[in-house]
């Protein structure tokens, strides 16, 4: 891995959700880190307390700010994305398809603290996951439901990658990885949680699925801090060719 570096950070947040900086702040931080691409991926509206408000207006404003930066031809190139939430057992996401189609990067996450599509989804999926996070209790049915919901989302939408798979949510990593490999969807190595997610990365590797390494930055100082993910990939023997934002030193990405 010494001959490889990461040219992009495709998972960062701004003040449009629960981040601390502006789009420009993140861009300047990425520039200082030598990144060639940076995605702005704020939480979609279903995230309780932190999701973006008025998505139609907000994404229009975000796109305008991103286009203004890109028009200067400075590095990094900015991409507009969103960290969407699975809000039903059938894999529905908390953004309409017409908005999803306008995004450069579509992240899918399964978080417990989201507004479910129906009360039944809340009772059978999100509430049990919220409870399970703080107890040793595990349910085979919930594990199956979580895995199925993520796989359904991957098949129904143009998902770029699944964020921090297995973080606080019990899933069948091997089954999800196999589905993502079939759909050409990557799994994320999240640099905020490498200690927790190492076993999930290891379990996913035999499927042949690709990975991305991202900062999940919530402040500009975290943008491009990808070293922990690189160390984990090296420790597990993950080939750089399977990391989508890895590039051999001297190449442009």
PDB file of C-alpha atoms in Angstrom:
ATOM      1  CA  UNK A   1       0.000   0.000   0.000  1.00  0.00           C
ATOM      2  CA  UNK A   2       3.039   2.288   0.289  1.00  0.00           C
ATOM      3  CA  UNK A   3       2.848   2.994  -3.456  1.00  0.00           C
ATOM      4  CA  UNK A   4      -0.837   3.922  -3.266  1.00  0.00           C
ATOM      5  CA  UNK A   5      -2.742   6.915  -1.986  1.00  0.00           C
ATOM      6  CA  UNK A   6      -6.366   8.013  -1.781  1.00  0.00           C
ATOM      7  CA  UNK A   7      -7.422  10.719  -4.216  1.00  0.00           C
ATOM      8  CA  UNK A   8     -10.977  11.261  -2.942  1.00  0.00           C
ATOM      9  CA  UNK A   9     -13.102  11.534   0.177  1.00  0.00           C
ATOM     10  CA  UNK A  10     -16.708  10.745  -0.746  1.00  0.00           C
ATOM     11  CA  UNK A  11     -18.397  11.070   2.656  1.00  0.00           C
ATOM     12  CA  UNK A  12     -18.370  14.479   4.369  1.00  0.00           C
ATOM     13  CA  UNK A  13     -20.959  16.606   6.152  1.00  0.00           C
ATOM     14  CA  UNK A  14     -21.570  20.347   6.380  1.00  0.00           C
ATOM     15  CA  UNK A  15     -23.841  22.755   8.226  1.00  0.00           C
ATOM     16  CA  UNK A  16     -26.662  21.681   5.941  1.00  0.00           C
ATOM     17  CA  UNK A  17     -27.015  18.716   8.319  1.00  0.00           C
ATOM     18  CA  UNK A  18     -24.878  18.029  11.400  1.00  0.00           C
ATOM     19  CA  UNK A  19     -21.480  19.207  10.167  1.00  0.00           C
ATOM     20  CA  UNK A  20     -19.582  22.199  11.516  1.00  0.00           C
ATOM     21  CA  UNK A  21     -18.350  23.836   8.319  1.00  0.00           C
ATOM     22  CA  UNK A  22     -19.603  25.153   5.005  1.00  0.00           C
ATOM     23  CA  UNK A  23     -19.157  23.526   1.616  1.00  0.00           C
ATOM     24  CA  UNK A  24     -16.314  25.948   0.933  1.00  0.00           C
ATOM     25  CA  UNK A  25     -14.709  25.115   4.292  1.00  0.00           C
ATOM     26  CA  UNK A  26     -14.699  21.421   3.389  1.00  0.00           C
ATOM     27  CA  UNK A  27     -13.372  22.181  -0.082  1.00  0.00           C
ATOM     28  CA  UNK A  28     -10.465  24.209   1.288  1.00  0.00           C
ATOM     29  CA  UNK A  29      -9.688  21.465   3.803  1.00  0.00           C
ATOM     30  CA  UNK A  30      -9.699  18.890   1.023  1.00  0.00           C
ATOM     31  CA  UNK A  31      -7.439  21.112  -1.043  1.00  0.00           C
ATOM     32  CA  UNK A  32      -4.968  21.343   1.833  1.00  0.00           C
ATOM     33  CA  UNK A  33      -5.010  17.548   2.039  1.00  0.00           C
ATOM     34  CA  UNK A  34      -4.245  17.205  -1.657  1.00  0.00           C
ATOM     35  CA  UNK A  35      -7.556  15.577  -2.565  1.00  0.00           C
ATOM     36  CA  UNK A  36      -8.673  15.549  -6.189  1.00  0.00           C
ATOM     37  CA  UNK A  37     -12.344  14.824  -5.443  1.00  0.00           C
ATOM     38  CA  UNK A  38     -14.575  15.571  -2.484  1.00  0.00           C
ATOM     39  CA  UNK A  39     -18.228  14.688  -2.023  1.00  0.00           C
ATOM     40  CA  UNK A  40     -20.611  16.726   0.103  1.00  0.00           C
ATOM     41  CA  UNK A  41     -23.000  14.126   1.509  1.00  0.00           C
ATOM     42  CA  UNK A  42     -25.235  15.568   4.187  1.00  0.00           C
ATOM     43  CA  UNK A  43     -27.836  13.527   6.023  1.00  0.00           C
ATOM     44  CA  UNK A  44     -31.116  13.150   4.147  1.00  0.00           C
ATOM     45  CA  UNK A  45     -34.353  14.442   5.722  1.00  0.00           C
ATOM     46  CA  UNK A  46     -35.270  11.220   7.532  1.00  0.00           C
ATOM     47  CA  UNK A  47     -32.446  11.587  10.061  1.00  0.00           C
ATOM     48  CA  UNK A  48     -34.152  12.783  13.227  1.00  0.00           C
ATOM     49  CA  UNK A  49     -32.785  16.124  14.395  1.00  0.00           C
ATOM     50  CA  UNK A  50     -29.938  16.351  11.874  1.00  0.00           C
ATOM     51  CA  UNK A  51     -31.388  15.743   8.409  1.00  0.00           C
ATOM     52  CA  UNK A  52     -31.435  18.515   5.823  1.00  0.00           C
ATOM     53  CA  UNK A  53     -34.540  20.674   5.777  1.00  0.00           C
ATOM     54  CA  UNK A  54     -36.611  21.477   2.671  1.00  0.00           C
ATOM     55  CA  UNK A  55     -34.636  19.113   0.399  1.00  0.00           C
ATOM     56  CA  UNK A  56     -35.806  20.575  -2.914  1.00  0.00           C
ATOM     57  CA  UNK A  57     -34.558  24.047  -2.008  1.00  0.00           C
ATOM     58  CA  UNK A  58     -31.527  22.821  -0.103  1.00  0.00           C
ATOM     59  CA  UNK A  59     -30.137  20.590  -2.837  1.00  0.00           C
ATOM     60  CA  UNK A  60     -30.609  23.401  -5.344  1.00  0.00           C
ATOM     61  CA  UNK A  61     -28.566  25.715  -3.113  1.00  0.00           C
ATOM     62  CA  UNK A  62     -25.914  23.058  -2.517  1.00  0.00           C
ATOM     63  CA  UNK A  63     -25.598  22.372  -6.239  1.00  0.00           C
ATOM     64  CA  UNK A  64     -25.165  26.099  -6.904  1.00  0.00           C
ATOM     65  CA  UNK A  65     -22.368  26.360  -4.327  1.00  0.00           C
ATOM     66  CA  UNK A  66     -20.666  23.265  -5.709  1.00  0.00           C
ATOM     67  CA  UNK A  67     -20.925  24.511  -9.289  1.00  0.00           C
ATOM     68  CA  UNK A  68     -19.475  27.866  -8.237  1.00  0.00           C
ATOM     69  CA  UNK A  69     -16.436  26.161  -6.704  1.00  0.00           C
ATOM     70  CA  UNK A  70     -15.973  23.809  -9.660  1.00  0.00           C
ATOM     71  CA  UNK A  71     -16.155  26.728 -12.097  1.00  0.00           C
ATOM     72  CA  UNK A  72     -12.869  27.995 -10.657  1.00  0.00           C
ATOM     73  CA  UNK A  73     -11.224  24.695 -11.692  1.00  0.00           C
ATOM     74  CA  UNK A  74      -9.572  24.444  -8.302  1.00  0.00           C
ATOM     75  CA  UNK A  75      -8.939  21.106  -6.680  1.00  0.00           C
ATOM     76  CA  UNK A  76     -10.695  19.199  -5.351  1.00  0.00           C
ATOM     77  CA  UNK A  77     -13.554  18.683  -7.758  1.00  0.00           C
ATOM     78  CA  UNK A  78     -16.720  18.768  -5.663  1.00  0.00           C
ATOM     79  CA  UNK A  79     -19.532  16.227  -5.981  1.00  0.00           C
ATOM     80  CA  UNK A  80     -23.062  16.550  -4.639  1.00  0.00           C
ATOM     81  CA  UNK A  81     -24.342  13.579  -2.699  1.00  0.00           C
ATOM     82  CA  UNK A  82     -26.449  12.564   0.261  1.00  0.00           C
ATOM     83  CA  UNK A  83     -26.310  10.037   3.052  1.00  0.00           C
ATOM     84  CA  UNK A  84     -29.769   8.559   2.644  1.00  0.00           C
ATOM     85  CA  UNK A  85     -31.596   6.401   5.164  1.00  0.00           C
ATOM     86  CA  UNK A  86     -33.385   3.117   4.692  1.00  0.00           C
ATOM     87  CA  UNK A  87     -36.849   3.861   6.083  1.00  0.00           C
ATOM     88  CA  UNK A  88     -38.702   0.612   5.430  1.00  0.00           C
ATOM     89  CA  UNK A  89     -38.239  -3.134   5.405  1.00  0.00           C
ATOM     90  CA  UNK A  90     -38.650  -2.930   1.617  1.00  0.00           C
ATOM     91  CA  UNK A  91     -35.596  -0.695   1.230  1.00  0.00           C
ATOM     92  CA  UNK A  92     -37.338   2.645   0.632  1.00  0.00           C
ATOM     93  CA  UNK A  93     -35.076   5.677   1.010  1.00  0.00           C
ATOM     94  CA  UNK A  94     -35.896   9.077   2.481  1.00  0.00           C
ATOM     95  CA  UNK A  95     -35.415  11.014  -0.752  1.00  0.00           C
ATOM     96  CA  UNK A  96     -37.664  10.926  -3.827  1.00  0.00           C
ATOM     97  CA  UNK A  97     -36.241   9.197  -6.887  1.00  0.00           C
ATOM     98  CA  UNK A  98     -36.202  12.436  -8.893  1.00  0.00           C
ATOM     99  CA  UNK A  99     -33.791  13.958  -6.362  1.00  0.00           C
ATOM    100  CA  UNK A 100     -31.666  10.827  -6.079  1.00  0.00           C
ATOM    101  CA  UNK A 101     -31.176  10.838  -9.846  1.00  0.00           C
ATOM    102  CA  UNK A 102     -29.645  14.331  -9.619  1.00  0.00           C
ATOM    103  CA  UNK A 103     -26.955  13.287  -7.140  1.00  0.00           C
ATOM    104  CA  UNK A 104     -23.369  12.434  -8.024  1.00  0.00           C
ATOM    105  CA  UNK A 105     -22.953  10.188  -4.978  1.00  0.00           C
ATOM    106  CA  UNK A 106     -25.714   8.162  -3.315  1.00  0.00           C
ATOM    107  CA  UNK A 107     -24.854   6.733   0.094  1.00  0.00           C
ATOM    108  CA  UNK A 108     -27.203   4.286   1.784  1.00  0.00           C
ATOM    109  CA  UNK A 109     -27.201   3.882   5.563  1.00  0.00           C
ATOM    110  CA  UNK A 110     -29.337   1.997   8.034  1.00  0.00           C
ATOM    111  CA  UNK A 111     -29.663   4.157  11.138  1.00  0.00           C
ATOM    112  CA  UNK A 112     -32.043   3.471  14.036  1.00  0.00           C
ATOM    113  CA  UNK A 113     -32.983   7.117  14.694  1.00  0.00           C
ATOM    114  CA  UNK A 114     -34.882   7.954  11.520  1.00  0.00           C
ATOM    115  CA  UNK A 115     -38.471   8.654  10.592  1.00  0.00           C
ATOM    116  CA  UNK A 116     -39.809   5.335   9.276  1.00  0.00           C
ATOM    117  CA  UNK A 117     -42.016   5.099   6.225  1.00  0.00           C
ATOM    118  CA  UNK A 118     -44.843   3.534   8.260  1.00  0.00           C
ATOM    119  CA  UNK A 119     -45.487   2.874  11.925  1.00  0.00           C
ATOM    120  CA  UNK A 120     -45.048  -0.834  11.234  1.00  0.00           C
ATOM    121  CA  UNK A 121     -41.548  -0.219   9.870  1.00  0.00           C
ATOM    122  CA  UNK A 122     -40.755   1.764  12.986  1.00  0.00           C
ATOM    123  CA  UNK A 123     -41.994  -0.952  15.327  1.00  0.00           C
ATOM    124  CA  UNK A 124     -40.425  -3.888  13.488  1.00  0.00           C
ATOM    125  CA  UNK A 125     -37.168  -2.350  12.209  1.00  0.00           C
ATOM    126  CA  UNK A 126     -36.014   0.970  13.613  1.00  0.00           C
ATOM    127  CA  UNK A 127     -37.194   0.717  17.231  1.00  0.00           C
ATOM    128  CA  UNK A 128     -35.709  -2.775  17.750  1.00  0.00           C
ATOM    129  CA  UNK A 129     -32.421  -1.561  16.274  1.00  0.00           C
ATOM    130  CA  UNK A 130     -32.394   1.419  18.627  1.00  0.00           C
ATOM    131  CA  UNK A 131     -32.980  -0.881  21.607  1.00  0.00           C
ATOM    132  CA  UNK A 132     -30.468  -3.477  20.443  1.00  0.00           C
ATOM    133  CA  UNK A 133     -27.717  -0.867  20.250  1.00  0.00           C
ATOM    134  CA  UNK A 134     -27.719  -0.561  24.044  1.00  0.00           C
ATOM    135  CA  UNK A 135     -28.309  -4.196  25.026  1.00  0.00           C
ATOM    136  CA  UNK A 136     -26.654  -7.578  24.413  1.00  0.00           C
ATOM    137  CA  UNK A 137     -29.951  -8.832  22.962  1.00  0.00           C
ATOM    138  CA  UNK A 138     -29.776 -10.157  19.401  1.00  0.00           C
ATOM    139  CA  UNK A 139     -32.594 -11.329  17.157  1.00  0.00           C
ATOM    140  CA  UNK A 140     -32.169 -13.552  14.123  1.00  0.00           C
ATOM    141  CA  UNK A 141     -35.316 -12.063  12.595  1.00  0.00           C
ATOM    142  CA  UNK A 142     -34.064  -8.507  13.063  1.00  0.00           C
ATOM    143  CA  UNK A 143     -30.708  -9.429  11.538  1.00  0.00           C
ATOM    144  CA  UNK A 144     -32.514 -10.878   8.528  1.00  0.00           C
ATOM    145  CA  UNK A 145     -34.790  -7.821   8.269  1.00  0.00           C
ATOM    146  CA  UNK A 146     -31.838  -5.414   8.428  1.00  0.00           C
ATOM    147  CA  UNK A 147     -29.936  -7.311   5.766  1.00  0.00           C
ATOM    148  CA  UNK A 148     -32.956  -7.608   3.494  1.00  0.00           C
ATOM    149  CA  UNK A 149     -33.775  -3.892   3.807  1.00  0.00           C
ATOM    150  CA  UNK A 150     -30.252  -2.872   2.802  1.00  0.00           C
ATOM    151  CA  UNK A 151     -30.147  -5.322  -0.092  1.00  0.00           C
ATOM    152  CA  UNK A 152     -33.536  -4.118  -1.332  1.00  0.00           C
ATOM    153  CA  UNK A 153     -32.242  -0.537  -1.302  1.00  0.00           C
ATOM    154  CA  UNK A 154     -29.122  -1.549  -3.231  1.00  0.00           C
ATOM    155  CA  UNK A 155     -31.262  -3.212  -5.888  1.00  0.00           C
ATOM    156  CA  UNK A 156     -33.867  -0.452  -6.106  1.00  0.00           C
ATOM    157  CA  UNK A 157     -31.619   2.615  -6.262  1.00  0.00           C
ATOM    158  CA  UNK A 158     -28.328   3.700  -7.925  1.00  0.00           C
ATOM    159  CA  UNK A 159     -26.334   3.275  -4.723  1.00  0.00           C
ATOM    160  CA  UNK A 160     -22.681   4.311  -4.835  1.00  0.00           C
ATOM    161  CA  UNK A 161     -21.813   2.614  -1.565  1.00  0.00           C
ATOM    162  CA  UNK A 162     -23.253   1.418   1.730  1.00  0.00           C
ATOM    163  CA  UNK A 163     -21.953   3.495   4.636  1.00  0.00           C
ATOM    164  CA  UNK A 164     -20.326   1.893   7.686  1.00  0.00           C
ATOM    165  CA  UNK A 165     -22.069  -1.504   7.230  1.00  0.00           C
ATOM    166  CA  UNK A 166     -22.571  -3.195  10.592  1.00  0.00           C
ATOM    167  CA  UNK A 167     -22.070  -0.089  12.717  1.00  0.00           C
ATOM    168  CA  UNK A 168     -24.515  -0.471  15.633  1.00  0.00           C
ATOM    169  CA  UNK A 169     -26.784  -2.535  13.360  1.00  0.00           C
ATOM    170  CA  UNK A 170     -26.703  -6.338  13.220  1.00  0.00           C
ATOM    171  CA  UNK A 171     -26.468  -7.530   9.604  1.00  0.00           C
ATOM    172  CA  UNK A 172     -25.347 -10.540   7.603  1.00  0.00           C
ATOM    173  CA  UNK A 173     -22.217  -8.978   6.172  1.00  0.00           C
ATOM    174  CA  UNK A 174     -21.462 -11.793   3.750  1.00  0.00           C
ATOM    175  CA  UNK A 175     -24.958 -11.701   2.240  1.00  0.00           C
ATOM    176  CA  UNK A 176     -24.895  -7.906   1.882  1.00  0.00           C
ATOM    177  CA  UNK A 177     -21.411  -7.985   0.361  1.00  0.00           C
ATOM    178  CA  UNK A 178     -22.445 -10.583  -2.208  1.00  0.00           C
ATOM    179  CA  UNK A 179     -25.455  -8.475  -3.220  1.00  0.00           C
ATOM    180  CA  UNK A 180     -23.314  -5.341  -3.477  1.00  0.00           C
ATOM    181  CA  UNK A 181     -20.770  -7.186  -5.606  1.00  0.00           C
ATOM    182  CA  UNK A 182     -23.540  -8.228  -8.001  1.00  0.00           C
ATOM    183  CA  UNK A 183     -24.840  -4.653  -8.178  1.00  0.00           C
ATOM    184  CA  UNK A 184     -21.395  -3.034  -8.490  1.00  0.00           C
ATOM    185  CA  UNK A 185     -22.050  -1.169  -5.239  1.00  0.00           C
ATOM    186  CA  UNK A 186     -19.143  -0.623  -2.867  1.00  0.00           C
ATOM    187  CA  UNK A 187     -18.934  -1.001   0.897  1.00  0.00           C
ATOM    188  CA  UNK A 188     -17.408   1.728   3.005  1.00  0.00           C
ATOM    189  CA  UNK A 189     -14.409   1.574   5.285  1.00  0.00           C
ATOM    190  CA  UNK A 190     -15.359   4.420   7.600  1.00  0.00           C
ATOM    191  CA  UNK A 191     -12.348   6.081   9.186  1.00  0.00           C
ATOM    192  CA  UNK A 192     -14.347   7.198  12.220  1.00  0.00           C
ATOM    193  CA  UNK A 193     -15.041   3.597  13.229  1.00  0.00           C
ATOM    194  CA  UNK A 194     -12.236   1.358  11.972  1.00  0.00           C
ATOM    195  CA  UNK A 195     -11.887  -0.377  15.347  1.00  0.00           C
ATOM    196  CA  UNK A 196     -15.551  -1.429  15.319  1.00  0.00           C
ATOM    197  CA  UNK A 197     -15.846  -2.293  11.634  1.00  0.00           C
ATOM    198  CA  UNK A 198     -12.700  -4.358  11.073  1.00  0.00           C
ATOM    199  CA  UNK A 199     -14.531  -7.681  11.447  1.00  0.00           C
ATOM    200  CA  UNK A 200     -17.178  -6.602   8.936  1.00  0.00           C
ATOM    201  CA  UNK A 201     -14.575  -5.641   6.353  1.00  0.00           C
ATOM    202  CA  UNK A 202     -12.834  -8.967   6.856  1.00  0.00           C
ATOM    203  CA  UNK A 203     -16.114 -10.868   6.448  1.00  0.00           C
ATOM    204  CA  UNK A 204     -16.977  -8.969   3.254  1.00  0.00           C
ATOM    205  CA  UNK A 205     -13.649  -9.430   1.489  1.00  0.00           C
ATOM    206  CA  UNK A 206     -14.192 -12.984   0.122  1.00  0.00           C
ATOM    207  CA  UNK A 207     -17.240 -11.800  -1.869  1.00  0.00           C
ATOM    208  CA  UNK A 208     -15.073  -9.772  -4.241  1.00  0.00           C
ATOM    209  CA  UNK A 209     -16.955  -6.570  -3.404  1.00  0.00           C
ATOM    210  CA  UNK A 210     -15.151  -3.252  -3.850  1.00  0.00           C
ATOM    211  CA  UNK A 211     -14.573  -0.799  -1.023  1.00  0.00           C
ATOM    212  CA  UNK A 212     -14.248   2.945  -0.542  1.00  0.00           C
ATOM    213  CA  UNK A 213     -12.336   4.608   2.290  1.00  0.00           C
ATOM    214  CA  UNK A 214     -13.938   7.790   3.622  1.00  0.00           C
ATOM    215  CA  UNK A 215     -13.535  10.178   6.528  1.00  0.00           C
ATOM    216  CA  UNK A 216     -17.229  10.690   7.400  1.00  0.00           C
ATOM    217  CA  UNK A 217     -16.013  14.158   8.342  1.00  0.00           C
ATOM    218  CA  UNK A 218     -18.315  16.292  10.471  1.00  0.00           C
ATOM    219  CA  UNK A 219     -15.910  19.234  10.624  1.00  0.00           C
ATOM    220  CA  UNK A 220     -13.413  20.586   8.095  1.00  0.00           C
ATOM    221  CA  UNK A 221     -10.438  19.384  10.148  1.00  0.00           C
ATOM    222  CA  UNK A 222     -11.564  15.771   9.582  1.00  0.00           C
ATOM    223  CA  UNK A 223     -11.866  16.078   5.797  1.00  0.00           C
ATOM    224  CA  UNK A 224      -9.368  13.826   4.060  1.00  0.00           C
ATOM    225  CA  UNK A 225      -8.226  12.132   7.259  1.00  0.00           C
ATOM    226  CA  UNK A 226      -8.114   8.688   5.680  1.00  0.00           C
ATOM    227  CA  UNK A 227      -5.022   7.179   7.251  1.00  0.00           C
ATOM    228  CA  UNK A 228      -6.932   4.905   9.653  1.00  0.00           C
ATOM    229  CA  UNK A 229      -8.792   3.316   6.765  1.00  0.00           C
ATOM    230  CA  UNK A 230      -5.593   2.798   4.817  1.00  0.00           C
ATOM    231  CA  UNK A 231      -3.975   1.141   7.822  1.00  0.00           C
ATOM    232  CA  UNK A 232      -6.940  -1.200   8.244  1.00  0.00           C
ATOM    233  CA  UNK A 233      -6.929  -2.129   4.559  1.00  0.00           C
ATOM    234  CA  UNK A 234      -3.218  -2.882   4.761  1.00  0.00           C
ATOM    235  CA  UNK A 235      -3.633  -4.917   7.951  1.00  0.00           C
ATOM    236  CA  UNK A 236      -6.373  -7.054   6.382  1.00  0.00           C
ATOM    237  CA  UNK A 237      -4.517  -7.515   3.109  1.00  0.00           C
ATOM    238  CA  UNK A 238      -7.144  -5.741   1.010  1.00  0.00           C
ATOM    239  CA  UNK A 239      -5.683  -5.173  -2.478  1.00  0.00           C
ATOM    240  CA  UNK A 240      -5.590  -1.487  -3.496  1.00  0.00           C
ATOM    241  CA  UNK A 241      -7.254  -2.469  -6.780  1.00  0.00           C
ATOM    242  CA  UNK A 242     -10.445  -3.135  -4.792  1.00  0.00           C
ATOM    243  CA  UNK A 243     -10.465   0.329  -3.210  1.00  0.00           C
ATOM    244  CA  UNK A 244     -12.266   2.654  -5.608  1.00  0.00           C
ATOM    245  CA  UNK A 245     -10.699   5.864  -4.389  1.00  0.00           C
ATOM    246  CA  UNK A 246      -7.167   4.457  -4.314  1.00  0.00           C
ATOM    247  CA  UNK A 247      -4.661   5.391  -6.972  1.00  0.00           C
ATOM    248  CA  UNK A 248      -1.042   4.485  -7.580  1.00  0.00           C
ATOM    249  CA  UNK A 249       1.235   7.349  -6.654  1.00  0.00           C
ATOM    250  CA  UNK A 250       1.914   9.509  -9.686  1.00  0.00           C
ATOM    251  CA  UNK A 251      -1.469   8.765 -11.291  1.00  0.00           C
ATOM    252  CA  UNK A 252      -4.307  11.277 -11.297  1.00  0.00           C
ATOM    253  CA  UNK A 253      -7.306   9.139 -10.267  1.00  0.00           C
TER     254      UNK A 253
END
